[in-house]
Every structure is written in C-alpha cells, then in structure tokens.
PDB file of C-alpha atoms and ligand atoms in Angstrom:
ATOM      1  CA  MET X   1     115.026 -98.635  95.179  1.00 93.00           C
ATOM      2  CA  LYS X   2     115.452 -96.285  92.303  1.00 96.00           C
ATOM      3  CA  VAL X   3     113.488 -95.997  89.060  1.00 98.00           C
ATOM      4  CA  ILE X   4     115.207 -94.740  85.923  1.00 98.00           C
ATOM      5  CA  ILE X   5     112.907 -93.544  83.223  1.00 98.00           C
ATOM      6  CA  ARG X   6     113.980 -93.095  79.577  1.00 98.00           C
ATOM      7  CA  ASP X   7     111.920 -91.921  76.596  1.00 98.00           C
ATOM      8  CA  THR X   8     112.180 -95.244  74.735  1.00 98.00           C
ATOM      9  CA  LYS X   9     113.065 -98.840  75.208  1.00 98.00           C
ATOM     10  CA  GLN X  10     116.259 -98.318  73.125  1.00 98.00           C
ATOM     11  CA  GLU X  11     117.437 -95.581  75.510  1.00 98.00           C
ATOM     12  CA  GLY X  12     116.611 -97.611  78.653  1.00 98.00           C
ATOM     13  CA  SER X  13     118.464-100.652  77.185  1.00 98.00           C
ATOM     14  CA  LEU X  14     121.498 -98.617  76.476  1.00 98.00           C
ATOM     15  CA  TRP X  15     121.447 -97.201  79.942  1.00 98.00           C
ATOM     16  CA  ALA X  16     121.272-100.726  81.424  1.00 98.00           C
ATOM     17  CA  ALA X  17     124.068-102.008  79.272  1.00 98.00           C
ATOM     18  CA  HIS X  18     126.367 -99.136  80.153  1.00 98.00           C
ATOM     19  CA  TYR X  19     125.598 -99.524  83.794  1.00 98.00           C
ATOM     20  CA  ILE X  20     126.390-103.231  83.699  1.00 98.00           C
ATOM     21  CA  ALA X  21     129.627-102.592  81.724  1.00 98.00           C
ATOM     22  CA  GLU X  22     130.725-100.016  84.218  1.00 98.00           C
ATOM     23  CA  LYS X  23     130.134-102.457  87.120  1.00 98.00           C
ATOM     24  CA  ILE X  24     132.155-105.190  85.368  1.00 98.00           C
ATOM     25  CA  LYS X  25     135.087-102.783  84.645  1.00 98.00           C
ATOM     26  CA  ALA X  26     134.930-101.316  88.185  1.00 98.00           C
ATOM     27  CA  LYS X  27     135.291-104.718  89.718  1.00 98.00           C
ATOM     28  CA  ALA X  28     138.105-105.793  87.338  1.00 97.00           C
ATOM     29  CA  ALA X  29     140.005-102.501  88.202  1.00 96.00           C
ATOM     30  CA  ILE X  30     140.203-103.392  91.953  1.00 97.00           C
ATOM     31  CA  SER X  31     140.062-107.285  92.024  1.00 96.00           C
ATOM     32  CA  SER X  32     140.951-110.429  90.223  1.00 97.00           C
ATOM     33  CA  GLU X  33     137.780-111.976  91.503  1.00 97.00           C
ATOM     34  CA  PRO X  34     135.175-112.735  88.694  1.00 98.00           C
ATOM     35  CA  PHE X  35     132.197-110.544  88.215  1.00 98.00           C
ATOM     36  CA  VAL X  36     129.138-112.691  88.856  1.00 98.00           C
ATOM     37  CA  ILE X  37     126.051-111.739  86.944  1.00 98.00           C
ATOM     38  CA  GLY X  38     122.487-112.980  86.942  1.00 98.00           C
ATOM     39  CA  LEU X  39     120.880-112.890  83.469  1.00 98.00           C
ATOM     40  CA  CYS X  40     117.299-113.016  82.166  1.00 98.00           C
ATOM     41  CA  THR X  41     115.664-113.897  78.862  1.00 97.00           C
ATOM     42  CA  GLY X  42     112.600-112.553  77.055  1.00 95.00           C
ATOM     43  CA  SER X  43     112.171-109.848  74.441  1.00 96.00           C
ATOM     44  CA  THR X  44     113.077-107.189  76.989  1.00 98.00           C
ATOM     45  CA  PRO X  45     116.859-107.534  77.450  1.00 98.00           C
ATOM     46  CA  ILE X  46     117.709-108.099  73.675  1.00 98.00           C
ATOM     47  CA  GLU X  47     118.908-104.568  73.008  1.00 98.00           C
ATOM     48  CA  THR X  48     120.853-104.472  76.268  1.00 98.00           C
ATOM     49  CA  TYR X  49     122.618-107.653  75.245  1.00 98.00           C
ATOM     50  CA  ALA X  50     123.242-106.208  71.751  1.00 98.00           C
ATOM     51  CA  GLU X  51     124.927-103.169  73.219  1.00 98.00           C
ATOM     52  CA  LEU X  52     127.062-105.365  75.481  1.00 98.00           C
ATOM     53  CA  ILE X  53     128.143-107.328  72.412  1.00 98.00           C
ATOM     54  CA  ARG X  54     128.873-104.114  70.556  1.00 98.00           C
ATOM     55  CA  MET X  55     131.101-102.969  73.425  1.00 98.00           C
ATOM     56  CA  TYR X  56     132.937-106.315  73.482  1.00 98.00           C
ATOM     57  CA  LYS X  57     133.453-106.175  69.671  1.00 98.00           C
ATOM     58  CA  ALA X  58     134.714-102.574  69.982  1.00 98.00           C
ATOM     59  CA  GLY X  59     137.343-103.789  72.499  1.00 98.00           C
ATOM     60  CA  GLU X  60     135.638-101.791  75.296  1.00 98.00           C
ATOM     61  CA  LEU X  61     134.546-104.715  77.496  1.00 98.00           C
ATOM     62  CA  SER X  62     135.631-108.277  78.179  1.00 98.00           C
ATOM     63  CA  PHE X  63     133.673-111.165  79.664  1.00 98.00           C
ATOM     64  CA  LYS X  64     136.663-113.363  80.239  1.00 97.00           C
ATOM     65  CA  ASN X  65     136.367-113.060  84.019  1.00 97.00           C
ATOM     66  CA  VAL X  66     132.494-112.999  84.176  1.00 98.00           C
ATOM     67  CA  ILE X  67     130.479-115.884  85.570  1.00 98.00           C
ATOM     68  CA  SER X  68     126.738-115.946  84.793  1.00 98.00           C
ATOM     69  CA  PHE X  69     123.694-117.586  86.198  1.00 98.00           C
ATOM     70  CA  ASN X  70     120.487-117.437  84.184  1.00 98.00           C
ATOM     71  CA  MET X  71     117.163-116.972  86.008  1.00 98.00           C
ATOM     72  CA  ASP X  72     115.097-119.727  84.611  1.00 97.00           C
ATOM     73  CA  GLU X  73     114.525-122.481  82.140  1.00 98.00           C
ATOM     74  CA  TYR X  74     111.452-124.445  80.892  1.00 98.00           C
ATOM     75  CA  VAL X  75     111.115-128.065  82.148  1.00 98.00           C
ATOM     76  CA  GLY X  76     111.141-130.696  79.489  1.00 98.00           C
ATOM     77  CA  LEU X  77     111.964-128.474  76.529  1.00 97.00           C
ATOM     78  CA  PRO X  78     114.999-129.898  74.657  1.00 97.00           C
ATOM     79  CA  LYS X  79     118.045-127.694  75.128  1.00 96.00           C
ATOM     80  CA  GLU X  80     118.375-127.369  71.366  1.00 96.00           C
ATOM     81  CA  HIS X  81     114.748-126.046  70.932  1.00 97.00           C
ATOM     82  CA  PRO X  82     114.883-122.591  69.585  1.00 96.00           C
ATOM     83  CA  GLU X  83     112.722-121.263  72.542  1.00 96.00           C
ATOM     84  CA  SER X  84     114.700-122.840  75.297  1.00 98.00           C
ATOM     85  CA  TYR X  85     116.413-120.285  77.384  1.00 97.00           C
ATOM     86  CA  TYR X  86     119.751-122.040  76.651  1.00 98.00           C
ATOM     87  CA  SER X  87     119.233-121.423  72.904  1.00 98.00           C
ATOM     88  CA  PHE X  88     118.066-117.824  73.499  1.00 98.00           C
ATOM     89  CA  MET X  89     121.127-116.968  75.677  1.00 98.00           C
ATOM     90  CA  HIS X  90     123.581-118.358  73.081  1.00 98.00           C
ATOM     91  CA  LYS X  91     121.816-116.685  70.228  1.00 98.00           C
ATOM     92  CA  TYR X  92     121.578-113.195  71.823  1.00 98.00           C
ATOM     93  CA  LEU X  93     124.665-113.085  73.932  1.00 98.00           C
ATOM     94  CA  PHE X  94     127.018-115.869  74.617  1.00 98.00           C
ATOM     95  CA  ASP X  95     127.869-116.764  70.937  1.00 98.00           C
ATOM     96  CA  HIS X  96     129.036-113.304  70.321  1.00 98.00           C
ATOM     97  CA  ILE X  97     131.253-112.567  73.489  1.00 98.00           C
ATOM     98  CA  ASP X  98     134.341-114.002  75.107  1.00 98.00           C
ATOM     99  CA  GLN X  99     132.711-115.489  78.159  1.00 98.00           C
ATOM    100  CA  LYS X 100     134.051-118.963  78.889  1.00 98.00           C
ATOM    101  CA  GLU X 101     131.531-121.823  78.366  1.00 96.00           C
ATOM    102  CA  GLU X 102     132.403-123.187  81.787  1.00 97.00           C
ATOM    103  CA  ASN X 103     131.371-119.933  83.428  1.00 98.00           C
ATOM    104  CA  ILE X 104     127.902-120.126  81.982  1.00 98.00           C
ATOM    105  CA  HIS X 105     125.256-121.596  84.213  1.00 98.00           C
ATOM    106  CA  ILE X 106     121.808-122.261  82.864  1.00 98.00           C
ATOM    107  CA  LEU X 107     119.405-124.556  84.716  1.00 98.00           C
ATOM    108  CA  ASP X 108     118.868-127.937  82.927  1.00 98.00           C
ATOM    109  CA  GLY X 109     115.115-128.428  82.666  1.00 98.00           C
ATOM    110  CA  ASN X 110     115.825-132.026  81.461  1.00 98.00           C
ATOM    111  CA  ALA X 111     117.948-133.038  84.396  1.00 98.00           C
ATOM    112  CA  ALA X 112     117.214-136.506  85.732  1.00 98.00           C
ATOM    113  CA  ASP X 113     116.798-135.082  89.206  1.00 98.00           C
ATOM    114  CA  LEU X 114     115.270-131.568  88.951  1.00 98.00           C
ATOM    115  CA  VAL X 115     115.316-130.924  92.743  1.00 98.00           C
ATOM    116  CA  LYS X 116     119.112-131.657  92.825  1.00 98.00           C
ATOM    117  CA  GLU X 117     119.622-129.541  89.725  1.00 98.00           C
ATOM    118  CA  CYS X 118     118.035-126.576  91.641  1.00 98.00           C
ATOM    119  CA  SER X 119     120.027-127.052  94.879  1.00 98.00           C
ATOM    120  CA  ASP X 120     123.232-127.578  92.890  1.00 98.00           C
ATOM    121  CA  PHE X 121     122.431-124.234  91.186  1.00 98.00           C
ATOM    122  CA  GLU X 122     122.142-122.370  94.483  1.00 98.00           C
ATOM    123  CA  ALA X 123     125.303-124.078  95.760  1.00 98.00           C
ATOM    124  CA  ALA X 124     127.156-122.885  92.541  1.00 98.00           C
ATOM    125  CA  ILE X 125     125.976-119.300  93.170  1.00 98.00           C
ATOM    126  CA  LEU X 126     127.417-119.508  96.699  1.00 98.00           C
ATOM    127  CA  LYS X 127     130.699-120.998  95.419  1.00 98.00           C
ATOM    128  CA  ALA X 128     131.078-118.208  92.973  1.00 98.00           C
ATOM    129  CA  GLY X 129     130.831-115.748  95.873  1.00 97.00           C
ATOM    130  CA  GLY X 130     127.225-114.630  95.399  1.00 98.00           C
ATOM    131  CA  ILE X 131     125.816-112.583  92.542  1.00 98.00           C
ATOM    132  CA  ASP X 132     127.140-109.046  92.089  1.00 98.00           C
ATOM    133  CA  LEU X 133     124.357-107.830  89.820  1.00 98.00           C
ATOM    134  CA  PHE X 134     121.130-109.624  88.754  1.00 98.00           C
ATOM    135  CA  LEU X 135     119.550-108.387  85.593  1.00 98.00           C
ATOM    136  CA  GLY X 136     115.823-109.173  85.300  1.00 98.00           C
ATOM    137  CA  GLY X 137     112.753-108.484  83.407  1.00 98.00           C
ATOM    138  CA  VAL X 138     109.139-108.543  84.494  1.00 97.00           C
ATOM    139  CA  GLY X 139     106.088-110.479  83.465  1.00 94.00           C
ATOM    140  CA  GLU X 140     102.771-108.770  82.690  1.00 94.00           C
ATOM    141  CA  ASP X 141     101.437-110.132  85.974  1.00 94.00           C
ATOM    142  CA  GLY X 142     104.448-108.721  87.933  1.00 96.00           C
ATOM    143  CA  HIS X 143     106.444-111.912  88.046  1.00 95.00           C
ATOM    144  CA  LEU X 144     110.232-111.774  88.455  1.00 97.00           C
ATOM    145  CA  ALA X 145     112.084-114.744  86.800  1.00 96.00           C
ATOM    146  CA  PHE X 146     109.276-117.327  86.928  1.00 96.00           C
ATOM    147  CA  ASN X 147     108.153-116.330  90.414  1.00 97.00           C
ATOM    148  CA  GLU X 148     104.545-116.281  89.704  1.00 96.00           C
ATOM    149  CA  PRO X 149     101.957-114.658  91.983  1.00 96.00           C
ATOM    150  CA  PHE X 150     101.960-116.216  95.390  1.00 95.00           C
ATOM    151  CA  SER X 151     105.633-117.195  95.373  1.00 97.00           C
ATOM    152  CA  ALA X 152     107.230-116.718  98.671  1.00 97.00           C
ATOM    153  CA  PHE X 153     109.708-113.846  99.153  1.00 98.00           C
ATOM    154  CA  SER X 154     111.876-116.475 100.770  1.00 98.00           C
ATOM    155  CA  SER X 155     111.827-118.704  97.759  1.00 98.00           C
ATOM    156  CA  ARG X 156     115.024-120.186  96.286  1.00 98.00           C
ATOM    157  CA  THR X 157     115.722-122.077  93.044  1.00 98.00           C
ATOM    158  CA  ARG X 158     112.965-124.650  92.542  1.00 98.00           C
ATOM    159  CA  ILE X 159     110.420-126.234  90.160  1.00 98.00           C
ATOM    160  CA  VAL X 160     107.518-123.874  89.508  1.00 98.00           C
ATOM    161  CA  THR X 161     104.222-124.303  87.772  1.00 97.00           C
ATOM    162  CA  LEU X 162     103.328-121.442  85.304  1.00 96.00           C
ATOM    163  CA  THR X 163     100.035-119.596  85.578  1.00 94.00           C
ATOM    164  CA  GLU X 164      97.555-119.670  82.823  1.00 95.00           C
ATOM    165  CA  ASP X 165      98.308-115.961  82.149  1.00 93.00           C
ATOM    166  CA  THR X 166     101.948-116.685  81.633  1.00 93.00           C
ATOM    167  CA  LEU X 167     101.268-119.692  79.400  1.00 97.00           C
ATOM    168  CA  VAL X 168      98.994-117.458  77.250  1.00 96.00           C
ATOM    169  CA  VAL X 169     101.518-114.586  77.125  1.00 93.00           C
ATOM    170  CA  ASN X 170     104.439-116.908  76.292  1.00 95.00           C
ATOM    171  CA  SER X 171     102.504-118.787  73.670  1.00 97.00           C
ATOM    172  CA  ARG X 172     103.660-116.049  71.195  1.00 95.00           C
ATOM    173  CA  PHE X 173     106.938-117.876  71.173  1.00 95.00           C
ATOM    174  CA  PHE X 174     105.203-121.251  70.547  1.00 96.00           C
ATOM    175  CA  ASP X 175     103.172-120.676  67.298  1.00 96.00           C
ATOM    176  CA  ASN X 176     100.528-118.904  69.491  1.00 97.00           C
ATOM    177  CA  ASP X 177      99.557-122.435  70.714  1.00 97.00           C
ATOM    178  CA  VAL X 178      99.189-122.413  74.462  1.00 97.00           C
ATOM    179  CA  ASN X 179      99.362-126.208  74.487  1.00 97.00           C
ATOM    180  CA  LYS X 180     102.943-126.134  73.151  1.00 96.00           C
ATOM    181  CA  VAL X 181     104.215-123.905  76.162  1.00 97.00           C
ATOM    182  CA  PRO X 182     105.847-126.128  78.822  1.00 98.00           C
ATOM    183  CA  LYS X 183     103.674-125.969  81.945  1.00 98.00           C
ATOM    184  CA  GLN X 184     106.572-125.971  84.442  1.00 98.00           C
ATOM    185  CA  ALA X 185     109.901-124.344  84.701  1.00 98.00           C
ATOM    186  CA  LEU X 186     112.988-124.189  86.926  1.00 98.00           C
ATOM    187  CA  SER X 187     113.346-120.763  88.410  1.00 98.00           C
ATOM    188  CA  VAL X 188     115.532-118.882  90.873  1.00 98.00           C
ATOM    189  CA  GLY X 189     113.483-117.719  93.820  1.00 98.00           C
ATOM    190  CA  VAL X 190     112.674-114.245  94.848  1.00 98.00           C
ATOM    191  CA  ALA X 191     115.292-114.565  97.611  1.00 98.00           C
ATOM    192  CA  THR X 192     117.897-115.836  95.105  1.00 98.00           C
ATOM    193  CA  VAL X 193     117.432-112.607  93.185  1.00 98.00           C
ATOM    194  CA  MET X 194     117.178-110.326  96.225  1.00 98.00           C
ATOM    195  CA  SER X 195     120.390-111.839  97.681  1.00 98.00           C
ATOM    196  CA  ALA X 196     122.322-110.223  94.882  1.00 98.00           C
ATOM    197  CA  LYS X 197     124.369-107.198  95.794  1.00 98.00           C
ATOM    198  CA  GLU X 198     122.583-105.144  92.994  1.00 98.00           C
ATOM    199  CA  VAL X 199     119.402-105.964  91.116  1.00 98.00           C
ATOM    200  CA  VAL X 200     118.537-104.153  87.839  1.00 98.00           C
ATOM    201  CA  VAL X 201     115.110-104.873  86.394  1.00 98.00           C
ATOM    202  CA  LEU X 202     114.013-103.735  82.973  1.00 98.00           C
ATOM    203  CA  GLY X 203     110.405-102.998  82.111  1.00 98.00           C
ATOM    204  CA  PHE X 204     109.382-101.716  78.694  1.00 98.00           C
ATOM    205  CA  GLY X 205     106.195-101.087  76.862  1.00 98.00           C
ATOM    206  CA  PRO X 206     102.574-100.390  77.971  1.00 98.00           C
ATOM    207  CA  LYS X 207     101.727-103.986  78.756  1.00 97.00           C
ATOM    208  CA  LYS X 208     104.121-103.748  81.726  1.00 98.00           C
ATOM    209  CA  ALA X 209     102.696-100.523  83.148  1.00 98.00           C
ATOM    210  CA  ARG X 210     100.180-102.060  85.591  1.00 98.00           C
ATOM    211  CA  ALA X 211     102.723-104.495  86.978  1.00 98.00           C
ATOM    212  CA  ILE X 212     105.212-101.707  87.383  1.00 98.00           C
ATOM    213  CA  LYS X 213     102.616 -99.512  89.156  1.00 98.00           C
ATOM    214  CA  GLU X 214     101.833-102.093  91.582  1.00 98.00           C
ATOM    215  CA  ALA X 215     105.490-103.210  92.113  1.00 98.00           C
ATOM    216  CA  VAL X 216     106.674 -99.687  92.734  1.00 98.00           C
ATOM    217  CA  GLU X 217     103.734 -98.006  94.510  1.00 98.00           C
ATOM    218  CA  GLY X 218     101.636-100.856  95.793  1.00 95.00           C
ATOM    219  CA  PRO X 219     102.306-102.779  99.077  1.00 97.00           C
ATOM    220  CA  MET X 220     104.990-105.384  98.988  1.00 98.00           C
ATOM    221  CA  SER X 221     103.009-108.502  98.109  1.00 97.00           C
ATOM    222  CA  HIS X 222     103.777-112.024  97.038  1.00 96.00           C
ATOM    223  CA  TYR X 223     100.902-111.300  94.509  1.00 96.00           C
ATOM    224  CA  ILE X 224     103.341-109.059  92.542  1.00 97.00           C
ATOM    225  CA  THR X 225     106.700-110.680  93.214  1.00 98.00           C
ATOM    226  CA  LEU X 226     108.570-107.735  91.586  1.00 98.00           C
ATOM    227  CA  SER X 227     107.422-105.651  94.539  1.00 98.00           C
ATOM    228  CA  ALA X 228     110.195-107.395  96.605  1.00 98.00           C
ATOM    229  CA  MET X 229     112.445-104.872  94.979  1.00 98.00           C
ATOM    230  CA  GLN X 230     111.065-102.107  97.317  1.00 98.00           C
ATOM    231  CA  ASP X 231     113.138-103.719 100.012  1.00 97.00           C
ATOM    232  CA  HIS X 232     116.386-104.117  98.078  1.00 98.00           C
ATOM    233  CA  GLN X 233     119.198-101.741  99.160  1.00 96.00           C
ATOM    234  CA  ALA X 234     120.580-101.379  95.673  1.00 98.00           C
ATOM    235  CA  GLY X 235     117.591-102.111  93.383  1.00 98.00           C
ATOM    236  CA  ILE X 236     117.067-100.241  90.126  1.00 98.00           C
ATOM    237  CA  ILE X 237     114.028-100.475  87.849  1.00 98.00           C
ATOM    238  CA  VAL X 238     114.705 -99.144  84.313  1.00 98.00           C
ATOM    239  CA  LEU X 239     111.583 -98.089  82.395  1.00 98.00           C
ATOM    240  CA  ASP X 240     110.598 -96.495  79.180  1.00 98.00           C
ATOM    241  CA  GLU X 241     107.793 -93.903  79.225  1.00 98.00           C
ATOM    242  CA  ALA X 242     105.149 -96.422  78.238  1.00 98.00           C
ATOM    243  CA  ALA X 243     105.958 -98.726  81.139  1.00 98.00           C
ATOM    244  CA  ALA X 244     106.022 -95.733  83.523  1.00 98.00           C
ATOM    245  CA  GLY X 245     102.669 -94.654  82.210  1.00 98.00           C
ATOM    246  CA  GLU X 246     100.533 -95.685  85.188  1.00 98.00           C
ATOM    247  CA  LEU X 247     102.844 -94.361  87.881  1.00 98.00           C
ATOM    248  CA  LYS X 248     101.367 -91.434  89.914  1.00 98.00           C
ATOM    249  CA  VAL X 249     102.570 -87.978  88.675  1.00 98.00           C
ATOM    250  CA  ASN X 250     104.289 -87.571  92.076  1.00 97.00           C
ATOM    251  CA  SER X 251     106.152 -90.789  91.908  1.00 97.00           C
ATOM    252  CA  TYR X 252     107.223 -90.022  88.348  1.00 98.00           C
ATOM    253  CA  LYS X 253     108.516 -86.644  89.214  1.00 97.00           C
ATOM    254  CA  TYR X 254     110.266 -87.811  92.345  1.00 97.00           C
ATOM    255  CA  PHE X 255     112.223 -90.552  90.451  1.00 97.00           C
ATOM    256  CA  LYS X 256     113.176 -87.994  87.800  1.00 96.00           C
ATOM    257  CA  ALA X 257     114.360 -85.491  90.451  1.00 97.00           C
ATOM    258  CA  LEU X 258     116.257 -88.259  92.254  1.00 95.00           C
ATOM    259  CA  GLU X 259     118.233 -89.091  89.103  1.00 94.00           C
ATOM    260  CA  LYS X 260     119.103 -85.537  88.579  1.00 93.00           C
ATOM    261  CA  VAL X 261     120.566 -85.261  92.044  1.00 94.00           C
ATOM    262  CA  GLU X 262     122.128 -88.723  92.557  1.00 90.00           C
ATOM    263  CA  GLY X 263     122.822 -89.625  88.905  1.00 79.00           C
TER     264      GLY X 263
HETATM  265  C1  GLP E  12     109.221-114.871  81.012  1.00 92.26           C
HETATM  266  C2  GLP E  12     110.513-114.897  81.856  1.00 92.26           C
HETATM  267  C3  GLP E  12     110.796-113.706  82.649  1.00 92.26           C
HETATM  268  C4  GLP E  12     110.662-112.402  81.736  1.00 92.26           C
HETATM  269  C5  GLP E  12     109.291-112.390  81.246  1.00 92.26           C
HETATM  270  C6  GLP E  12     108.960-111.171  80.406  1.00 92.26           C
HETATM  271  O1  GLP E  12     108.083-115.136  81.692  1.00 92.26           O
HETATM  272  N1  GLP E  12     110.490-116.049  82.659  1.00 92.26           N
HETATM  273  O2  GLP E  12     112.104-113.853  83.327  1.00 92.26           O
HETATM  274  O3  GLP E  12     110.977-111.392  82.481  1.00 92.26           O
HETATM  275  O4  GLP E  12     109.031-113.526  80.446  1.00 92.26           O
HETATM  276  O5  GLP E  12     109.257-111.417  79.029  1.00 92.26           O
HETATM  277  P1  GLP E  12     109.316-110.353  77.949  1.00 92.26           P
HETATM  278  O6  GLP E  12     110.723-109.684  78.179  1.00 92.26           O
HETATM  279  O7  GLP E  12     109.339-111.020  76.659  1.00 92.26           O
HETATM  280  O8  GLP E  12     108.216-109.397  78.072  1.00 92.26           O
END
C-alpha cells in the first residue's frame, strides 16, 4: 500500500483523476477489452470527477469503453431523490461524459428482491472480467463503501444496516434530520473492493485524520474496514495534509520518500 500526500484536496483530487485517466488510456492502448472501474459517491470524489469531465470535454479521454460499478446505494430511497447515489452519479459524472448507459451499474435499493440484486451485481462484475480499479472514499469511522465497523473482510455485496454515527454524519444531506436518512443500504463488501486489481481511496480533511491513522498504522481490523487496504498489492490512499495530520512523523516521511523514489 502506498500513501500519496498532497497539500490540498484539490491537488489530491487532480492526482487521482490523472492516475485514473492514465490507467484507462493504458488499457485502451493494448487491448479492446473495456476498462472496468468501481466508483464512489460522497463529497470527496467530486473534484476528481470534475477533472475527468474536463479531460473528456477537452478530447483527452473517452469513457466509451468503460464499464462502471458503484459501491453502494441507500435502500428504499427513490432513484429520483436528489440524494440517491443514482442521482449523485448522474449529476457529478455520467451526465457529462460519453459512458454508455448500459455500462453503468448502480445497485437498485428499491429492487423487489434485494438479495438477488446483490448477487446479480457480483455476477455482473465477474462477467465484466473483474474490476480494474476501484475508487473509494472513507467514512469518518473508517468505513469503506458502507462496510461499517465489524464488517467481515470476506464480505461481498449485501444489505447493510448503517451505524448511528453514519446516520448522523450523512444527515447533512437530509436537512440535518437523522430520521430522514435511510437506515439500510446495499453495499459492495470489503472483499468485493479488495478483489479489484487496483484500489485508490481518497481521504480529505481533518475529519478523516483519525480513520486514516488507524487504517494506515493500526492493526488490520474489521473495526476500521479501510485497514483491509494494508493487504492489497496495489492499494493507494490519496490524502491532503489535513487527513494525513495524525500520521506519525516517521510514516509521513516514509510515504513522501517512497513517492520520490517510485513516483
Ligand atoms: C458514505 C459513502 C462512502 C463515502 C463516505 C464519505 O458513507 N457510503 O462510500 O466514502 O460517505 O463521504 P464524504 O466523501 O462525503 O466524506
């Protein structure tokens, strides 16, 4: 696992967008197979998506041969609700790029059979050839997707119940009314994310610093599901200075030195 630290969220976001773009272009240069990407929602990836859109509009990047799978979706929230992850993804990415609608996979939190919805999602990932790169964010409690504390590292896509902490944090999107936040979601599992060939997780701002410290330096633990990244062969955590603020000085210096040598 590598940790990339940039001064600001904007710089970290640009780093991630360019990393993703290079991966899409590199695969297209050697293969006609689609690039399969896992995507996340939240305030964290918005600038990264904006830069990907800019590159598309500048003619530098195409999503015509990209298949995407989103990490999670609330259960029972209408698809058209402005805070559904379906709405989010269209607003911040899909409505502005040339990705084909049939190549967009977002879990349906209103499916008649939610268990089947989850197993069909895993099957679709397999059918697409597995995920080349999973882009994720992190919750303040260290959750990855909606894999709350105590999620098994072997977990796959399933129905999850959100913790009180997450309900409170996410209530900012629901008129600050915790009762309006759906209590359950469909989420890829820790193993679904870790099965991707590469995983890039973004963490920005001081509110993520504790989770980042525990995920990077603490023991691997289902209490901080992001800590599963420690065992990924090609895992990168991208931080701004604020989110890196609780790392030990030695860890901070090591990751900076590593980047200088390895790029
Ligand atoms: C939600 C999502 C996560 C996301 C997290 C962080 O809980 N399920 O996938 O990483 O929020 O959100 P934000 O980026 O707004 O801090």
